[in-house]
Amino acid sequence: MSVRRAWEVRENDTATTWCDVRLSFDDGAGVELLAVVCEGCVSIEDVRARPALSLDDLAVLADWIEGPLLEACAGTAEAQVAGADDGSSGRRHARPALPRGTESRRLVAGEYLAAQRAGRDPVLAVMSATGHSRRRSLRLIAGARDAGLLAPRHARP
């Protein structure tokens, strides 16, 4: 199992961390998911499995990932929040400041294409760069497509 912290949002004394989790099995099966860790609780946002998981397997999935996920994501997030009491906590923002208009679309397109070339999930890359939700990030990507900065959705390179 591999866990990679995708992004984190800190607000007051609470940190919410999104993590990419990949499970690979010897028979070639695999599960990829996006999980959210906040205040010691784990929520699963998105799951992709090859082959598809049954409802029973989906119920067991949380047990498989909970311990390692809390170790990988929550422990460091809580430590960072606890150490944020250096007087600068009032200046922290939940998401980075984004330029507006054309510059924003160029930034989104650049992040999207860089992630695509690196073999990473481009939507998660845009989410990480902008601090926006998946839905808002998809809208930003659509805006970059409309501006001609990204290929049409159905055209594959």
PDB file of C-alpha atoms in Angstrom:
ATOM      1  CA  MET A   1       0.000   0.000   0.000  1.00  0.00           C
ATOM      2  CA  SER A   2       1.288   3.448  -0.856  1.00  0.00           C
ATOM      3  CA  VAL A   3      -0.028   6.677   0.630  1.00  0.00           C
ATOM      4  CA  ARG A   4       0.813  10.094  -0.798  1.00  0.00           C
ATOM      5  CA  ARG A   5      -0.401  13.322   0.731  1.00  0.00           C
ATOM      6  CA  ALA A   6      -2.111  15.217  -2.084  1.00  0.00           C
ATOM      7  CA  TRP A   7      -2.877  18.482  -0.261  1.00  0.00           C
ATOM      8  CA  GLU A   8      -3.820  19.907   3.078  1.00  0.00           C
ATOM      9  CA  VAL A   9      -6.065  22.715   4.265  1.00  0.00           C
ATOM     10  CA  ARG A  10      -5.553  24.225   7.711  1.00  0.00           C
ATOM     11  CA  GLU A  11      -8.192  26.319   9.386  1.00  0.00           C
ATOM     12  CA  ASN A  12      -7.824  27.495  12.981  1.00  0.00           C
ATOM     13  CA  ASP A  13      -6.741  24.403  14.952  1.00  0.00           C
ATOM     14  CA  THR A  14      -8.022  21.863  12.422  1.00  0.00           C
ATOM     15  CA  ALA A  15      -6.149  20.310   9.510  1.00  0.00           C
ATOM     16  CA  THR A  16      -7.881  18.406   6.739  1.00  0.00           C
ATOM     17  CA  THR A  17      -5.589  16.256   4.586  1.00  0.00           C
ATOM     18  CA  TRP A  18      -6.430  14.599   1.267  1.00  0.00           C
ATOM     19  CA  CYS A  19      -4.369  11.529   0.419  1.00  0.00           C
ATOM     20  CA  ASP A  20      -3.931   9.381  -2.661  1.00  0.00           C
ATOM     21  CA  VAL A  21      -3.916   5.713  -1.652  1.00  0.00           C
ATOM     22  CA  ARG A  22      -2.938   2.822  -3.905  1.00  0.00           C
ATOM     23  CA  LEU A  23      -3.313  -0.852  -3.102  1.00  0.00           C
ATOM     24  CA  SER A  24      -1.715  -3.363  -5.446  1.00  0.00           C
ATOM     25  CA  PHE A  25      -2.267  -7.094  -5.211  1.00  0.00           C
ATOM     26  CA  ASP A  26      -0.125  -9.955  -6.531  1.00  0.00           C
ATOM     27  CA  ASP A  27      -2.824 -11.075  -8.986  1.00  0.00           C
ATOM     28  CA  GLY A  28      -2.738  -7.695 -10.772  1.00  0.00           C
ATOM     29  CA  ALA A  29      -5.799  -6.248  -9.068  1.00  0.00           C
ATOM     30  CA  GLY A  30      -5.540  -2.723  -7.757  1.00  0.00           C
ATOM     31  CA  VAL A  31      -7.463  -0.079  -5.867  1.00  0.00           C
ATOM     32  CA  GLU A  32      -6.864   3.676  -6.063  1.00  0.00           C
ATOM     33  CA  LEU A  33      -8.712   6.044  -3.803  1.00  0.00           C
ATOM     34  CA  LEU A  34      -8.820   9.589  -2.550  1.00  0.00           C
ATOM     35  CA  ALA A  35      -9.247   9.723   1.212  1.00  0.00           C
ATOM     36  CA  VAL A  36      -9.773  12.637   3.579  1.00  0.00           C
ATOM     37  CA  VAL A  37      -8.317  12.633   7.081  1.00  0.00           C
ATOM     38  CA  CYS A  38      -9.656  15.175   9.581  1.00  0.00           C
ATOM     39  CA  GLU A  39      -9.545  15.045  13.377  1.00  0.00           C
ATOM     40  CA  GLY A  40      -8.722  11.335  13.443  1.00  0.00           C
ATOM     41  CA  CYS A  41     -11.546  10.362  11.072  1.00  0.00           C
ATOM     42  CA  VAL A  42     -11.112   8.908   7.595  1.00  0.00           C
ATOM     43  CA  SER A  43     -13.569   9.511   4.754  1.00  0.00           C
ATOM     44  CA  ILE A  44     -13.289   8.038   1.269  1.00  0.00           C
ATOM     45  CA  GLU A  45     -14.015  10.531  -1.513  1.00  0.00           C
ATOM     46  CA  ASP A  46     -13.377   8.484  -4.645  1.00  0.00           C
ATOM     47  CA  VAL A  47     -12.592   4.807  -5.328  1.00  0.00           C
ATOM     48  CA  ARG A  48     -11.393   3.139  -8.507  1.00  0.00           C
ATOM     49  CA  ALA A  49     -10.787  -0.587  -8.512  1.00  0.00           C
ATOM     50  CA  ARG A  50      -9.674  -3.126 -11.101  1.00  0.00           C
ATOM     51  CA  PRO A  51     -11.638  -5.425 -11.051  1.00  0.00           C
ATOM     52  CA  ALA A  52     -14.630  -3.755  -9.450  1.00  0.00           C
ATOM     53  CA  LEU A  53     -15.137  -4.232  -5.709  1.00  0.00           C
ATOM     54  CA  SER A  54     -18.187  -5.967  -4.304  1.00  0.00           C
ATOM     55  CA  LEU A  55     -20.116  -4.227  -1.537  1.00  0.00           C
ATOM     56  CA  ASP A  56     -18.512  -6.576   1.010  1.00  0.00           C
ATOM     57  CA  ASP A  57     -15.016  -5.718  -0.276  1.00  0.00           C
ATOM     58  CA  LEU A  58     -15.862  -2.030  -0.196  1.00  0.00           C
ATOM     59  CA  ALA A  59     -16.904  -2.345   3.457  1.00  0.00           C
ATOM     60  CA  VAL A  60     -13.589  -4.058   4.304  1.00  0.00           C
ATOM     61  CA  LEU A  61     -11.588  -1.441   2.362  1.00  0.00           C
ATOM     62  CA  ALA A  62     -11.849   1.077   5.192  1.00  0.00           C
ATOM     63  CA  ASP A  63     -10.353  -1.452   7.621  1.00  0.00           C
ATOM     64  CA  TRP A  64      -7.428  -2.112   5.256  1.00  0.00           C
ATOM     65  CA  ILE A  65      -6.454   1.521   4.918  1.00  0.00           C
ATOM     66  CA  GLU A  66      -7.455   3.220   8.171  1.00  0.00           C
ATOM     67  CA  GLY A  67      -4.348   2.502  10.267  1.00  0.00           C
ATOM     68  CA  PRO A  68      -1.668   3.231   7.650  1.00  0.00           C
ATOM     69  CA  LEU A  69      -3.602   6.248   6.384  1.00  0.00           C
ATOM     70  CA  LEU A  70      -3.907   7.825   9.828  1.00  0.00           C
ATOM     71  CA  GLU A  71      -0.175   7.235  10.397  1.00  0.00           C
ATOM     72  CA  ALA A  72       0.834   8.724   7.047  1.00  0.00           C
ATOM     73  CA  CYS A  73      -1.511  11.709   6.954  1.00  0.00           C
ATOM     74  CA  ALA A  74      -3.024  12.589  10.298  1.00  0.00           C
ATOM     75  CA  GLY A  75       0.110  12.364  12.414  1.00  0.00           C
ATOM     76  CA  THR A  76       2.049  14.888  10.360  1.00  0.00           C
ATOM     77  CA  ALA A  77      -0.969  17.136   9.861  1.00  0.00           C
ATOM     78  CA  GLU A  78      -1.633  17.320  13.601  1.00  0.00           C
ATOM     79  CA  ALA A  79       2.045  17.995  14.294  1.00  0.00           C
ATOM     80  CA  GLN A  80       2.088  20.844  11.785  1.00  0.00           C
ATOM     81  CA  VAL A  81      -1.051  22.384  13.243  1.00  0.00           C
ATOM     82  CA  ALA A  82       0.306  22.043  16.775  1.00  0.00           C
ATOM     83  CA  GLY A  83       3.531  23.765  15.676  1.00  0.00           C
ATOM     84  CA  ALA A  84       1.654  26.565  13.923  1.00  0.00           C
ATOM     85  CA  ASP A  85       1.378  28.589  17.130  1.00  0.00           C
ATOM     86  CA  ASP A  86       4.391  30.736  16.267  1.00  0.00           C
ATOM     87  CA  GLY A  87       2.360  33.915  15.874  1.00  0.00           C
ATOM     88  CA  SER A  88       2.062  33.607  12.109  1.00  0.00           C
ATOM     89  CA  SER A  89      -1.095  31.467  12.232  1.00  0.00           C
ATOM     90  CA  GLY A  90      -3.260  34.520  11.608  1.00  0.00           C
ATOM     91  CA  ARG A  91      -1.586  34.989   8.215  1.00  0.00           C
ATOM     92  CA  ARG A  92      -2.234  31.466   6.946  1.00  0.00           C
ATOM     93  CA  HIS A  93      -4.708  31.005   4.127  1.00  0.00           C
ATOM     94  CA  ALA A  94      -6.650  27.868   3.317  1.00  0.00           C
ATOM     95  CA  ARG A  95      -5.851  28.165  -0.383  1.00  0.00           C
ATOM     96  CA  PRO A  96      -3.141  29.930  -2.336  1.00  0.00           C
ATOM     97  CA  ALA A  97      -3.945  33.232  -4.018  1.00  0.00           C
ATOM     98  CA  LEU A  98      -4.659  32.642  -7.692  1.00  0.00           C
ATOM     99  CA  PRO A  99      -4.288  35.150 -10.469  1.00  0.00           C
ATOM    100  CA  ARG A 100      -7.486  35.997 -12.305  1.00  0.00           C
ATOM    101  CA  GLY A 101      -8.543  35.569 -15.920  1.00  0.00           C
ATOM    102  CA  THR A 102      -6.054  34.382 -18.509  1.00  0.00           C
ATOM    103  CA  GLU A 103      -3.219  33.916 -16.018  1.00  0.00           C
ATOM    104  CA  SER A 104      -5.396  31.618 -13.903  1.00  0.00           C
ATOM    105  CA  ARG A 105      -6.286  29.529 -16.943  1.00  0.00           C
ATOM    106  CA  ARG A 106      -2.601  29.317 -17.920  1.00  0.00           C
ATOM    107  CA  LEU A 107      -1.659  28.197 -14.411  1.00  0.00           C
ATOM    108  CA  VAL A 108      -4.381  25.518 -14.451  1.00  0.00           C
ATOM    109  CA  ALA A 109      -3.339  24.312 -17.904  1.00  0.00           C
ATOM    110  CA  GLY A 110       0.327  24.202 -16.873  1.00  0.00           C
ATOM    111  CA  GLU A 111      -0.401  22.150 -13.743  1.00  0.00           C
ATOM    112  CA  TYR A 112      -2.716  19.850 -15.687  1.00  0.00           C
ATOM    113  CA  LEU A 113      -0.209  19.180 -18.479  1.00  0.00           C
ATOM    114  CA  ALA A 114       2.752  18.754 -16.106  1.00  0.00           C
ATOM    115  CA  ALA A 115       0.846  16.150 -14.080  1.00  0.00           C
ATOM    116  CA  GLN A 116      -0.284  14.385 -17.240  1.00  0.00           C
ATOM    117  CA  ARG A 117       3.327  14.168 -18.510  1.00  0.00           C
ATOM    118  CA  ALA A 118       4.490  12.868 -15.105  1.00  0.00           C
ATOM    119  CA  GLY A 119       1.792  10.177 -15.117  1.00  0.00           C
ATOM    120  CA  ARG A 120      -0.092  11.692 -12.165  1.00  0.00           C
ATOM    121  CA  ASP A 121      -3.768  12.534 -11.894  1.00  0.00           C
ATOM    122  CA  PRO A 122      -4.074  15.977 -13.535  1.00  0.00           C
ATOM    123  CA  VAL A 123      -7.285  16.892 -11.699  1.00  0.00           C
ATOM    124  CA  LEU A 124      -5.621  16.221  -8.338  1.00  0.00           C
ATOM    125  CA  ALA A 125      -2.669  18.340  -9.455  1.00  0.00           C
ATOM    126  CA  VAL A 126      -4.995  21.255 -10.210  1.00  0.00           C
ATOM    127  CA  MET A 127      -6.784  20.716  -6.897  1.00  0.00           C
ATOM    128  CA  SER A 128      -3.457  20.806  -5.080  1.00  0.00           C
ATOM    129  CA  ALA A 129      -2.224  23.903  -6.910  1.00  0.00           C
ATOM    130  CA  THR A 130      -5.417  25.886  -6.456  1.00  0.00           C
ATOM    131  CA  GLY A 131      -6.726  24.580  -3.142  1.00  0.00           C
ATOM    132  CA  HIS A 132     -10.180  24.221  -4.685  1.00  0.00           C
ATOM    133  CA  SER A 133     -12.549  21.268  -4.532  1.00  0.00           C
ATOM    134  CA  ARG A 134     -12.703  18.666  -7.273  1.00  0.00           C
ATOM    135  CA  ARG A 135     -15.831  20.252  -8.744  1.00  0.00           C
ATOM    136  CA  ARG A 136     -14.324  23.759  -8.831  1.00  0.00           C
ATOM    137  CA  SER A 137     -11.056  22.403 -10.246  1.00  0.00           C
ATOM    138  CA  LEU A 138     -12.958  20.649 -13.035  1.00  0.00           C
ATOM    139  CA  ARG A 139     -14.620  23.973 -13.844  1.00  0.00           C
ATOM    140  CA  LEU A 140     -11.220  25.672 -13.969  1.00  0.00           C
ATOM    141  CA  ILE A 141      -9.938  22.926 -16.285  1.00  0.00           C
ATOM    142  CA  ALA A 142     -12.998  23.381 -18.508  1.00  0.00           C
ATOM    143  CA  GLY A 143     -12.229  27.114 -18.653  1.00  0.00           C
ATOM    144  CA  ALA A 144      -8.674  26.338 -19.762  1.00  0.00           C
ATOM    145  CA  ARG A 145     -10.055  24.001 -22.439  1.00  0.00           C
ATOM    146  CA  ASP A 146     -12.501  26.686 -23.621  1.00  0.00           C
ATOM    147  CA  ALA A 147      -9.599  29.138 -23.870  1.00  0.00           C
ATOM    148  CA  GLY A 148      -7.754  26.678 -26.128  1.00  0.00           C
ATOM    149  CA  LEU A 149      -4.982  25.980 -23.602  1.00  0.00           C
ATOM    150  CA  LEU A 150      -5.868  22.287 -23.304  1.00  0.00           C
ATOM    151  CA  ALA A 151      -6.945  19.786 -25.919  1.00  0.00           C
ATOM    152  CA  PRO A 152     -10.664  18.981 -26.137  1.00  0.00           C
ATOM    153  CA  ARG A 153     -11.749  16.438 -23.563  1.00  0.00           C
ATOM    154  CA  HIS A 154     -12.211  13.555 -25.974  1.00  0.00           C
ATOM    155  CA  ALA A 155      -9.004  14.112 -27.919  1.00  0.00           C
ATOM    156  CA  ARG A 156      -6.178  11.981 -26.550  1.00  0.00           C
ATOM    157  CA  PRO A 157      -2.525  12.888 -27.221  1.00  0.00           C
TER     158      PRO A 157
END
